Short mmCIF file of C-alpha atoms in Angstrom, two decimals:
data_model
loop_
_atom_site.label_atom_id
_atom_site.label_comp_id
_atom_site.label_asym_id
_atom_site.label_seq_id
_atom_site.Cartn_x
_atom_site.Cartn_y
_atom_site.Cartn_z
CA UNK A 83 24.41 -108.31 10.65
CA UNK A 84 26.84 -105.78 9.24
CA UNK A 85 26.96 -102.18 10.76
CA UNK A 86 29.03 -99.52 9.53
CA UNK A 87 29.14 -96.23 11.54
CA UNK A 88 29.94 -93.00 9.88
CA UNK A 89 32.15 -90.79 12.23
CA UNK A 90 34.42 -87.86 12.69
CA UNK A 91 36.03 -89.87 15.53
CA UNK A 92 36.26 -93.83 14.99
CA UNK A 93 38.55 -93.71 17.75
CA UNK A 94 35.72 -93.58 19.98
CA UNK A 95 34.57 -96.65 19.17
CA UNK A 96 37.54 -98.53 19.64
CA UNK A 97 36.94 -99.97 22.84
CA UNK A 98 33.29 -100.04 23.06
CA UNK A 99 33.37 -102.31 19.90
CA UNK A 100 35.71 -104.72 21.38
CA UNK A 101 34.74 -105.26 24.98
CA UNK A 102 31.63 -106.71 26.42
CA UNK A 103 29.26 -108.08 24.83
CA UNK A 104 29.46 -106.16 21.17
CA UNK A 105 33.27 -107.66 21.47
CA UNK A 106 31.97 -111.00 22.02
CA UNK A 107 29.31 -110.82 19.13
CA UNK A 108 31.88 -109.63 16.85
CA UNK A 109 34.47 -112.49 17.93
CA UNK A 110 31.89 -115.43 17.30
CA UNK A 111 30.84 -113.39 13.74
CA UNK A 112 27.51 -112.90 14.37
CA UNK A 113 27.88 -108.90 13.90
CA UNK A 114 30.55 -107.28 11.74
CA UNK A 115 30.98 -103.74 13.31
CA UNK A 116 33.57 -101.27 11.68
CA UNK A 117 33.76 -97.05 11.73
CA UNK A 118 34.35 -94.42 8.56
CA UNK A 119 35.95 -91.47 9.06
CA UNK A 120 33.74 -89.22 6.63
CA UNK A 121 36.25 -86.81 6.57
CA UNK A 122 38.14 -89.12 3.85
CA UNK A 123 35.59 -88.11 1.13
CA UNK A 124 36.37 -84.33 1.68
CA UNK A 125 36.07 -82.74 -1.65
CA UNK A 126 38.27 -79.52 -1.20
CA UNK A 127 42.01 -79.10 -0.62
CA UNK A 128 41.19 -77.96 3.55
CA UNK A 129 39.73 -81.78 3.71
CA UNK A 130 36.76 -79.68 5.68
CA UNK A 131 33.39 -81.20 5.83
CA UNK A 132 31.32 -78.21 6.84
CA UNK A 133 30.43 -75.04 5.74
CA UNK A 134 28.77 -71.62 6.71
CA UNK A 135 24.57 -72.41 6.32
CA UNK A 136 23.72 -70.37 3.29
CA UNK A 137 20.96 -67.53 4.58
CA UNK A 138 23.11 -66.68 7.48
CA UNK A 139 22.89 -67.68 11.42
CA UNK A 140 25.30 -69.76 13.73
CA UNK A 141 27.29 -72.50 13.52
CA UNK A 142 28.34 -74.45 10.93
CA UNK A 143 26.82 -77.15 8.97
CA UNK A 144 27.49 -80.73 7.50
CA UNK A 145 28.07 -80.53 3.64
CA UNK A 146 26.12 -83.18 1.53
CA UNK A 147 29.45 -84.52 -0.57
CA UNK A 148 31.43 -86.37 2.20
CA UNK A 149 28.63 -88.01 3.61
CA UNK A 150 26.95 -89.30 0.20
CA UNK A 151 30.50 -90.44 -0.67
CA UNK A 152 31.20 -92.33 2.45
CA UNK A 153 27.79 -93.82 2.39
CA UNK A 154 27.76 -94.82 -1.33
CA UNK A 155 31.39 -96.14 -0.94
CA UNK A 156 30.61 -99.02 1.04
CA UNK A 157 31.01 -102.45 -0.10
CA UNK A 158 27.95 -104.59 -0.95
CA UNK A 159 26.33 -106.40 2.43
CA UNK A 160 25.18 -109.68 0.97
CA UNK A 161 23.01 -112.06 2.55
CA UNK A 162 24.05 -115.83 2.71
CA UNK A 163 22.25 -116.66 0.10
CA UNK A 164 24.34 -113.70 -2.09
CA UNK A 165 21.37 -111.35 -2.38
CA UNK A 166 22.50 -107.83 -2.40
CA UNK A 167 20.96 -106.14 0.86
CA UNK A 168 19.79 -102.38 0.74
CA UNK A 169 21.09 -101.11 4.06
CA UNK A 170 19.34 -99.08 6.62
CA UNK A 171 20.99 -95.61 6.83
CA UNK A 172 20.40 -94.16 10.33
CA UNK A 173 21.07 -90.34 11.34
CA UNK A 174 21.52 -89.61 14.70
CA UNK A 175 19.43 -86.10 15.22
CA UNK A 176 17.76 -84.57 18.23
CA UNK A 177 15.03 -83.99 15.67
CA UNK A 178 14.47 -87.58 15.04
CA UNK A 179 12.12 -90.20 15.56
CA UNK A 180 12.76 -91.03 19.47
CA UNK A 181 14.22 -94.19 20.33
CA UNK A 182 13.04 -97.24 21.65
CA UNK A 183 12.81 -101.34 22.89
CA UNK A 184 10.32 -101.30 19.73
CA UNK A 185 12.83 -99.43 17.42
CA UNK A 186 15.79 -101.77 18.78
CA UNK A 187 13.68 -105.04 17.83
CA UNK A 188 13.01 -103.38 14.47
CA UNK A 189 16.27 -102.45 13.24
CA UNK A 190 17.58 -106.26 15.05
CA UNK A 191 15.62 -107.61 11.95
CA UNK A 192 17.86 -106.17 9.32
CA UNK A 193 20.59 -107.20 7.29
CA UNK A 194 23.07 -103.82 7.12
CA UNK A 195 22.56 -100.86 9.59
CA UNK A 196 24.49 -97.65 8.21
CA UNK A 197 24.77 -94.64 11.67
CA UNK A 198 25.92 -91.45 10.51
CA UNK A 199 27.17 -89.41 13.37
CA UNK A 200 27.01 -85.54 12.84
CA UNK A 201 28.47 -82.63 14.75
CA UNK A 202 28.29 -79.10 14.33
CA UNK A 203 24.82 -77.43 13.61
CA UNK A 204 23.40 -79.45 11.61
CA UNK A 205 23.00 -81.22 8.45
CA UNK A 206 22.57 -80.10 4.66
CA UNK A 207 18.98 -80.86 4.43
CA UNK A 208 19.99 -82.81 1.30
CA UNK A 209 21.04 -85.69 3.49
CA UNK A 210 17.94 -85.82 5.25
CA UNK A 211 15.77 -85.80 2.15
CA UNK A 212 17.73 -88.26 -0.45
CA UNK A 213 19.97 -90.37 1.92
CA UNK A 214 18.85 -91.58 4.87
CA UNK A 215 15.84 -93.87 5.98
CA UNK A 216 15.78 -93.17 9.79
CA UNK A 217 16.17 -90.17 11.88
CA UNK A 218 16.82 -91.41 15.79
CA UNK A 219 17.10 -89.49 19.10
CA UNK A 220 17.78 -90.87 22.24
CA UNK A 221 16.00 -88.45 23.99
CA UNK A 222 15.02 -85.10 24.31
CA UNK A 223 18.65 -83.21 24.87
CA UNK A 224 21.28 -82.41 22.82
CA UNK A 225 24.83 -84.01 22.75
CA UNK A 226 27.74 -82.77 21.16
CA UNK A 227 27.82 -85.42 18.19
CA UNK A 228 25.85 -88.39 17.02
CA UNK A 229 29.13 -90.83 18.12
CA UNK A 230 26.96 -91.46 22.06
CA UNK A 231 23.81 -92.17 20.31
CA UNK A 232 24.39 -94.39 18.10
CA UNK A 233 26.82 -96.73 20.47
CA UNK A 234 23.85 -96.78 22.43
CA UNK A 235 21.23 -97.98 20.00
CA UNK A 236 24.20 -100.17 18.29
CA UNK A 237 24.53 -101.96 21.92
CA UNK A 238 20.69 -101.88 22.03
CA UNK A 239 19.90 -103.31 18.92
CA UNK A 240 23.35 -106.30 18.74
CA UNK A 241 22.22 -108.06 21.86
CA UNK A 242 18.69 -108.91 20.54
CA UNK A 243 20.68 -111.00 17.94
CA UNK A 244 19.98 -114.36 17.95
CA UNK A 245 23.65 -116.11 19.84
CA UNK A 246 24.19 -112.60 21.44
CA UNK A 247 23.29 -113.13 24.88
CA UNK A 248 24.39 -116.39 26.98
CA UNK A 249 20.28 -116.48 27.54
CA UNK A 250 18.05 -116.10 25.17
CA UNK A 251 15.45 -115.24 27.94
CA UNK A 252 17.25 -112.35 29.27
CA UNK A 253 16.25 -109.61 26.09
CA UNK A 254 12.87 -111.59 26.42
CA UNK A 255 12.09 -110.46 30.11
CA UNK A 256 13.76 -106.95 30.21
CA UNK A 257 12.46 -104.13 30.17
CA UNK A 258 10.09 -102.48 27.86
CA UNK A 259 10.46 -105.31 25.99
CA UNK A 260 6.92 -106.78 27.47
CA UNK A 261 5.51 -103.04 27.61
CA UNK A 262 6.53 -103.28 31.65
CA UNK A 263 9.93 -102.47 33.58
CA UNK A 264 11.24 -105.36 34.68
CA UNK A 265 10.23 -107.12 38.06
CA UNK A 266 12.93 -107.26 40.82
CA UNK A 267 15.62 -109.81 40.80
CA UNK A 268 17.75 -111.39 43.75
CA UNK A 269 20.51 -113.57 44.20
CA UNK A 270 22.70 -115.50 46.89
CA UNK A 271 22.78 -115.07 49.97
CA UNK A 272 19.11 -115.29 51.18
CA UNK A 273 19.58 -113.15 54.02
CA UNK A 274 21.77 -110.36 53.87
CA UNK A 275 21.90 -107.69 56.56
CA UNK A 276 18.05 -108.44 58.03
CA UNK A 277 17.24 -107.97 54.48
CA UNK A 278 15.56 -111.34 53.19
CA UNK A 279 14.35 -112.43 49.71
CA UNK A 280 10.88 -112.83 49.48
CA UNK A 281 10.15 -116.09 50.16
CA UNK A 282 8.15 -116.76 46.73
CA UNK A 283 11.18 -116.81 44.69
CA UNK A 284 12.66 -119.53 47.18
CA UNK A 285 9.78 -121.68 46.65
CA UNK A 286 10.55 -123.40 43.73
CA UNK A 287 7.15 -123.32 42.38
CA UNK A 288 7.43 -122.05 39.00
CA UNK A 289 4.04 -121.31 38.09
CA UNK A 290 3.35 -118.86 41.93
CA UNK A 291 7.09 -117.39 41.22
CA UNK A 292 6.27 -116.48 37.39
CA UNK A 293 3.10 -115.02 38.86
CA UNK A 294 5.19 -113.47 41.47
CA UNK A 295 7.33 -111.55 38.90
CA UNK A 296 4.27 -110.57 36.82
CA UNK A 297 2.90 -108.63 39.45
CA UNK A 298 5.94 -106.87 40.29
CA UNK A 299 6.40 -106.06 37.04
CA UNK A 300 3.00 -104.57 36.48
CA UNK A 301 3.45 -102.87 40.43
CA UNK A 302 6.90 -101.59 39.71
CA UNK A 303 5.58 -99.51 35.78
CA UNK A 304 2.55 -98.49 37.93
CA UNK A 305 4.34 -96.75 40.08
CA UNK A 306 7.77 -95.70 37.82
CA UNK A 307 6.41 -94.91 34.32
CA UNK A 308 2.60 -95.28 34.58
CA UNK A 309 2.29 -93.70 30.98
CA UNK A 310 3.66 -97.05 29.81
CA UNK A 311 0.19 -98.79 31.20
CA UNK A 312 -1.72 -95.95 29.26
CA UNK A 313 -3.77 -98.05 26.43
CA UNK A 314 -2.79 -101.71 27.77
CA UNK A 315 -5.62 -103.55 28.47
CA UNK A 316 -5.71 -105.63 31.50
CA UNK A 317 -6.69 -108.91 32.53
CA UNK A 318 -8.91 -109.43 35.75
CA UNK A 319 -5.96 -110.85 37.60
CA UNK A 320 -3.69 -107.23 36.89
CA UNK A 321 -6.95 -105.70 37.04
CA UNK A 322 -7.08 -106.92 40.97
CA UNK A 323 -3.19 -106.28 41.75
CA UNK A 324 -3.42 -102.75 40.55
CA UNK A 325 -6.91 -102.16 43.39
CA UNK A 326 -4.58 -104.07 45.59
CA UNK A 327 -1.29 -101.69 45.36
CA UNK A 328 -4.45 -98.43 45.27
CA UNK A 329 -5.47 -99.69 48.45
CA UNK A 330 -1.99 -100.08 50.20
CA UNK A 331 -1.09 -96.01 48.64
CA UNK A 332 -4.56 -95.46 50.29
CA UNK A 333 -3.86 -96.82 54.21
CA UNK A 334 -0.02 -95.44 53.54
CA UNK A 335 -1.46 -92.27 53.21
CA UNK A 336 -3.87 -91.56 55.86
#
């Protein structure tokens, strides 16, 4: 995969492109990541890349001609087979589509990702309309520039790769990636403090431990982010842990 990220400030991205795992994927070339400063495609003398929003109001917004420049400047993302690939160019915007596990698998399925990170008010609604193929949010607030986002969805979307992650298991079982949060994980020592593991997971019977962790799982989103159950059907087994955990709230509570 090949990722280019439009920016104001590619210094940002120094380190967070080189360390961790996004480092690693880029040292074993399974993910070319690299940063354009936009501001290079400046038409005017003042190298400025906004301008006052014609109609009046505040701030100041992102002209179309540095950004279609930057964009259409780009080299060529082949595929191994040397088929030209048509990348997909991402803005980050409050306004946009909001961001998640199902996005990140989405978007891990492509050949070229293109982020363009905006600042000020806005951007010339020409961008919106004759540019770019996505419009992401991570969430309902507003950050000062686009740079957070998108090394958040870039981080989110790189370690679904295939060679990524030392397990391939581990993007399989977080979560959201299942439609539940993740059920609770322990390691050594087996006693710590009067605080023991549950004694399931020291069993090593795979088939009561996996059914161990599916319950927790389906517990744990009951109780955290129940709107994630809204829709899922469930099977008489889930059906019976959720009147199980109902009952226990029930005796808590009286």
């Amino acid at each position: 995969m090949r990722v280019d990220v439009l920016t104001l400030f590619p210094e940002m991205f120094e380190g967070v492109f080189s360390s961790s795992i996004l480092g690693k994927a880029r040292d074993k070339g399974i993910v070319s990541l690299s940063t354009v400063n936009f501001r290079d495609y400046s038409t005017n003398k003042h190298n400025t890349v906004d301008d006052y929003p014609y109609g009046g109001g505040g701030g100041m917004v992102l002209k179309p001609e540095p950004i279609f420049g930057a964009v259409e400047d780009l080299p060529t993302h082949q595929t191994a087979e040397g088929v030209a690939v048509k990348p997909r160019v991402i803005l980050l915007c409050p306004q946009g589509e909001t961001f998640t596990q199902k996005k990140a698998e989405e978007l891990a399925g492509e050949e070229h990702l293109v982020f363009i990170c905006g600042h000020y008010e806005g951007y010339d609604e020409r961008i919106r309309q004759y540019l770019v193929t996505d419009e992401l949010s991570v969430g309902d607030y507003v950050l000062t520039g686009g740079e957070i986002p998108a090394m958040v969805i870039i981080d989110s979307v790189v370690r679904l790769l295939p060679g990524v992650l030392g397990n391939e298991m581990s993007a399989v079982t977080d979560s959201f990636s299942t439609g539940l949060l993740e059920y609770p994980h322990y390691t050594r020592p087996a006693k710590f403090r009067d605080w023991e593991v549950p004694e399931m997971l020291l069993s090593g019977h795979h088939a009561n431990v996996k059914k161990w962790r599916n319950k927790e799982s389906l517990i744990r989103t009951l109780e955290r982010r129940p709107d994630l159950l809204e829709g899922r059907i469930l099977s008489k087994e889930e059906k019976l842990w959720v009147a199980e955990w109902k009952k226990q709230q029930q005796e808590q509570n009286n």
